[in-house]
Tab-separated table of C-alpha atoms in Angstrom:
chain	number	residue	atom	x	y	z
A	195	UNK	CA	235.666	83.327	65.411
A	196	UNK	CA	235.800	87.407	66.546
A	197	UNK	CA	232.632	88.415	66.183
A	198	UNK	CA	231.284	90.677	64.259
A	199	UNK	CA	232.340	94.315	65.302
A	200	UNK	CA	228.319	95.584	63.633
A	201	UNK	CA	226.656	92.541	64.988
A	202	UNK	CA	227.828	93.501	68.491
A	203	UNK	CA	227.360	96.828	68.506
A	204	UNK	CA	223.491	96.165	67.721
A	205	UNK	CA	223.155	93.561	70.227
A	206	UNK	CA	224.293	96.494	72.258
A	207	UNK	CA	221.529	98.782	71.698
A	208	UNK	CA	218.516	96.273	71.538
A	209	UNK	CA	219.552	95.858	75.480
A	210	UNK	CA	219.979	99.264	75.447
A	211	UNK	CA	216.526	99.767	74.657
A	212	UNK	CA	214.931	97.168	76.223
A	213	UNK	CA	216.052	97.816	79.298
A	214	UNK	CA	214.461	101.016	78.446
A	215	UNK	CA	211.273	99.899	77.832
A	216	UNK	CA	211.370	98.452	80.986
A	217	UNK	CA	211.560	100.751	83.082
A	218	UNK	CA	209.021	102.900	81.292
A	219	UNK	CA	206.594	100.445	81.784
A	220	UNK	CA	207.686	100.002	85.764
A	221	UNK	CA	207.088	103.949	85.914
A	222	UNK	CA	203.794	103.217	83.574
A	223	UNK	CA	202.762	100.416	86.622
A	224	UNK	CA	203.454	102.755	89.240
A	225	UNK	CA	201.091	106.289	87.570
A	226	UNK	CA	199.158	103.236	86.517
A	227	UNK	CA	197.462	101.995	89.230
A	228	UNK	CA	193.980	100.250	90.162
A	229	UNK	CA	193.218	102.891	93.154
A	230	UNK	CA	193.901	105.909	90.575
A	231	UNK	CA	190.585	108.061	92.291
A	232	UNK	CA	188.191	108.771	89.559
A	233	UNK	CA	186.574	111.689	90.577
A	234	UNK	CA	188.013	114.294	93.273
A	235	UNK	CA	186.765	113.984	96.831
A	236	UNK	CA	184.319	116.462	98.271
A	237	UNK	CA	185.008	119.398	100.027
A	238	UNK	CA	183.463	118.202	102.479
A	239	UNK	CA	186.013	115.338	103.535
A	240	UNK	CA	188.753	117.459	101.462
A	241	UNK	CA	188.455	119.820	104.649
A	242	UNK	CA	188.766	117.559	107.375
A	243	UNK	CA	191.933	115.750	105.449
A	244	UNK	CA	195.398	116.739	106.728
A	245	UNK	CA	198.320	115.543	104.413
A	246	UNK	CA	202.174	115.231	106.721
A	247	UNK	CA	205.291	114.827	103.868
A	248	UNK	CA	208.327	114.586	105.716
A	249	UNK	CA	211.609	115.421	103.920
A	250	UNK	CA	215.064	113.043	104.523
A	251	UNK	CA	217.960	114.363	106.299
A	252	UNK	CA	219.204	118.503	105.629
A	253	UNK	CA	215.811	119.281	103.631
A	254	UNK	CA	217.429	119.538	100.125
A	255	UNK	CA	217.015	116.455	99.144
A	256	UNK	CA	213.149	115.870	99.160
A	257	UNK	CA	212.250	118.532	97.544
A	258	UNK	CA	209.957	116.791	94.931
A	259	UNK	CA	207.124	116.747	98.614
A	260	UNK	CA	207.059	120.428	97.866
A	261	UNK	CA	206.059	119.696	94.040
A	262	UNK	CA	203.500	117.040	95.328
A	263	UNK	CA	202.157	119.755	98.730
A	264	UNK	CA	201.562	121.939	95.392
A	265	UNK	CA	199.338	120.138	93.298
A	266	UNK	CA	197.736	118.561	96.649
A	267	UNK	CA	196.782	122.688	97.794
A	268	UNK	CA	195.393	123.502	94.291
A	269	UNK	CA	193.235	120.873	95.343
A	270	UNK	CA	192.690	122.459	98.583
A	271	UNK	CA	193.383	119.598	100.070
A	272	UNK	CA	195.584	121.443	103.680
A	273	UNK	CA	199.325	120.154	103.856
A	274	UNK	CA	202.177	120.458	106.351
A	275	UNK	CA	205.198	119.843	105.004
A	276	UNK	CA	208.857	119.315	107.527
A	277	UNK	CA	212.108	117.318	108.064
A	278	UNK	CA	211.804	114.429	109.420
A	279	UNK	CA	213.071	114.822	112.863
A	280	UNK	CA	209.254	116.894	113.296
A	281	UNK	CA	207.337	113.599	113.263
A	282	UNK	CA	206.428	113.414	116.929
A	283	UNK	CA	204.970	117.641	117.125
A	284	UNK	CA	203.346	117.145	114.476
A	285	UNK	CA	201.933	113.438	115.465
A	286	UNK	CA	200.629	115.610	118.705
A	287	UNK	CA	198.639	118.244	116.727
A	288	UNK	CA	197.029	115.682	114.350
A	289	UNK	CA	196.177	113.536	117.553
A	290	UNK	CA	194.980	117.240	118.904
A	291	UNK	CA	192.869	118.670	115.691
A	292	UNK	CA	191.394	114.931	115.020
A	293	UNK	CA	190.477	114.923	119.017
A	294	UNK	CA	188.982	118.610	118.516
A	295	UNK	CA	186.640	116.895	115.618
A	296	UNK	CA	188.746	119.108	113.241
A	297	UNK	CA	190.346	116.234	111.812
A	298	UNK	CA	188.935	112.976	110.670
A	299	UNK	CA	191.384	111.980	107.932
A	300	UNK	CA	194.804	111.239	108.378
A	301	UNK	CA	198.309	111.027	105.459
A	302	UNK	CA	201.510	110.560	105.732
A	303	UNK	CA	203.787	110.706	103.224
A	304	UNK	CA	208.211	110.453	103.698
A	305	UNK	CA	210.825	110.592	101.242
A	306	UNK	CA	214.247	108.525	102.709
A	307	UNK	CA	214.533	109.505	106.310
A	308	UNK	CA	210.924	111.195	106.141
A	309	UNK	CA	210.116	107.194	104.662
A	310	UNK	CA	211.982	105.166	107.830
A	311	UNK	CA	210.072	107.518	110.405
A	312	UNK	CA	206.936	106.896	109.529
A	313	UNK	CA	206.609	103.099	111.110
A	314	UNK	CA	207.068	105.850	114.452
A	315	UNK	CA	204.198	108.295	114.155
A	316	UNK	CA	201.943	105.612	112.648
A	317	UNK	CA	202.789	103.967	116.378
A	318	UNK	CA	202.468	107.406	118.258
A	319	UNK	CA	199.165	108.257	116.548
A	320	UNK	CA	197.832	105.063	117.559
A	321	UNK	CA	198.978	104.787	121.079
A	322	UNK	CA	197.219	108.873	120.896
A	323	UNK	CA	193.994	106.747	119.750
A	324	UNK	CA	194.558	108.192	116.508
A	325	UNK	CA	193.738	106.494	113.340
A	326	UNK	CA	195.900	106.995	110.025
A	327	UNK	CA	193.802	106.453	106.362
A	328	UNK	CA	197.501	106.339	104.855
A	329	UNK	CA	201.126	106.119	104.976
A	330	UNK	CA	203.101	106.411	102.012
A	331	UNK	CA	207.244	106.035	101.711
A	332	UNK	CA	209.544	106.781	99.342
A	333	UNK	CA	213.060	105.123	99.659
A	334	UNK	CA	212.925	104.191	103.426
A	335	UNK	CA	216.653	104.417	103.681
A	336	UNK	CA	216.188	101.201	106.903
A	337	UNK	CA	215.244	97.777	107.339
A	338	UNK	CA	211.341	99.283	108.125
A	339	UNK	CA	208.508	96.898	110.187
A	340	UNK	CA	205.402	97.953	110.939
A	341	UNK	CA	204.445	97.295	114.573
A	342	UNK	CA	200.716	99.170	114.494
A	343	UNK	CA	197.943	99.799	112.456
A	344	UNK	CA	197.587	101.956	109.549
A	345	UNK	CA	194.593	101.453	107.243
A	346	UNK	CA	197.783	101.127	104.060
A	347	UNK	CA	200.689	101.909	103.936
A	348	UNK	CA	202.319	101.998	100.209
A	349	UNK	CA	206.137	101.551	100.314
A	350	UNK	CA	207.668	102.706	97.114
A	351	UNK	CA	211.026	101.592	97.312
A	352	UNK	CA	214.038	100.532	95.211
A	353	UNK	CA	215.094	97.292	95.186
A	354	UNK	CA	218.925	97.023	94.077
A	355	UNK	CA	219.671	100.623	95.470
A	356	UNK	CA	219.434	102.100	99.670
A	357	UNK	CA	215.604	101.667	99.889
A	358	UNK	CA	213.994	98.361	101.715
A	359	UNK	CA	210.846	96.653	101.474
A	360	UNK	CA	208.357	97.368	104.304
A	361	UNK	CA	208.321	94.457	106.877
A	362	UNK	CA	204.680	92.694	108.817
A	363	UNK	CA	205.561	93.148	113.018
A	364	UNK	CA	203.543	91.434	115.357
A	365	UNK	CA	200.736	93.569	116.004
A	366	UNK	CA	200.341	95.156	112.289
A	367	UNK	CA	196.993	95.570	110.996
A	368	UNK	CA	196.090	96.962	107.581
A	369	UNK	CA	197.028	96.663	104.372
A	370	UNK	CA	200.561	96.859	102.937
A	371	UNK	CA	201.808	97.040	99.711
A	372	UNK	CA	206.042	96.951	98.691
A	373	UNK	CA	206.854	98.545	95.047
A	374	UNK	CA	210.343	97.690	93.912
A	375	UNK	CA	210.851	100.731	91.133
A	376	UNK	CA	214.068	98.474	89.953
A	377	UNK	CA	215.351	99.123	87.004
A	378	UNK	CA	212.921	102.470	86.536
A	379	UNK	CA	215.462	104.569	85.628
A	380	UNK	CA	214.607	106.708	89.610
A	381	UNK	CA	217.273	107.191	91.591
A	382	UNK	CA	216.955	107.496	95.862
A	383	UNK	CA	217.743	111.917	95.329
A	384	UNK	CA	214.830	111.995	92.489
A	385	UNK	CA	211.929	108.892	93.507
A	386	UNK	CA	210.271	111.869	95.202
A	387	UNK	CA	210.684	114.568	91.959
A	388	UNK	CA	209.515	112.213	89.313
A	389	UNK	CA	206.410	112.611	87.364
A	390	UNK	CA	204.611	108.829	87.436
A	391	UNK	CA	204.987	108.464	90.978
A	392	UNK	CA	204.118	112.101	92.342
A	393	UNK	CA	201.292	111.822	89.724
A	394	UNK	CA	200.239	107.714	91.897
A	395	UNK	CA	200.989	109.613	95.443
A	396	UNK	CA	198.892	112.467	94.708
A	397	UNK	CA	196.342	109.064	93.550
A	398	UNK	CA	196.624	106.635	96.041
A	399	UNK	CA	195.771	110.357	99.039
A	400	UNK	CA	192.800	111.542	96.415
A	401	UNK	CA	191.118	107.713	96.456
A	402	UNK	CA	191.872	107.569	100.986
A	403	UNK	CA	190.178	110.781	101.111
A	404	UNK	CA	187.013	108.970	99.446
A	405	UNK	CA	187.827	106.373	101.135
A	406	UNK	CA	187.298	108.660	104.791
A	407	UNK	CA	184.295	108.248	106.093
A	408	UNK	CA	185.666	103.921	105.863
A	409	UNK	CA	187.309	103.646	109.901
A	410	UNK	CA	190.928	102.496	109.553
A	411	UNK	CA	191.936	100.260	112.004
A	412	UNK	CA	193.633	102.007	114.945
A	413	UNK	CA	195.667	100.533	117.805
A	414	UNK	CA	194.278	100.350	122.035
A	415	UNK	CA	196.562	103.341	124.014
A	416	UNK	CA	199.625	101.740	125.573
A	417	UNK	CA	200.452	99.354	122.700
A	418	UNK	CA	203.825	97.776	122.770
A	419	UNK	CA	206.246	98.912	120.160
A	420	UNK	CA	208.575	97.556	118.368
A	421	UNK	CA	211.596	97.703	120.492
A	422	UNK	CA	214.038	99.816	118.481
A	423	UNK	CA	212.704	103.479	116.473
A	424	UNK	CA	212.460	103.292	113.181
A	425	UNK	CA	213.685	107.248	113.292
A	426	UNK	CA	216.359	107.471	115.661
A	427	UNK	CA	217.679	104.625	114.168
A	428	UNK	CA	217.585	106.599	110.639
A	429	UNK	CA	221.816	106.562	108.635
A	430	UNK	CA	221.763	110.423	107.371
A	431	UNK	CA	222.002	110.082	103.344
């Protein structure tokens, strides 16, 4: 028997609607998290916080980080938006401010190659005796491993795209969350610009600042790093 044309079209439309609904639910789960801050962090905590946002290659594919940065600045939170190749000098800058007492809470956010560079920046800060309160990677493009401590690391990635889950390596301390948003309709280039994901990132940062009185784990200065540098081997996306 030949299938009825209208029935086949109806099934196809129903499947599309189901896929759309599933994508919406996934993005809602990303945006509405148990860790979402219920109130704005205090001005005292904000004044000693700095958020470093690392763009990917060429500075043209990660402009959603600029939007996140502007929203954080509207809350009074100091931010720096830079290309991922600046991670080492930014770590030195953060360490100097931390040791001078001007900075207590360090938050890192990266997209694409910027996300891939985060473990290297965390490792350098840890070697300098500086804790990282929170790091958030958006679709890291290399098989990334965390070998040193951030109090919390959130990796939001697209499981059926170029992104990869982050793995724990020997010596890692802290909490690691891999959040797969495949089927949500976001892509590698748009993940940092998606409204729901931006809200999740900002809520996690606000929550981290509110927790800033608690000490973050710090690796001992001189602790061994992974033999392979993630930033040095990041593909050019």
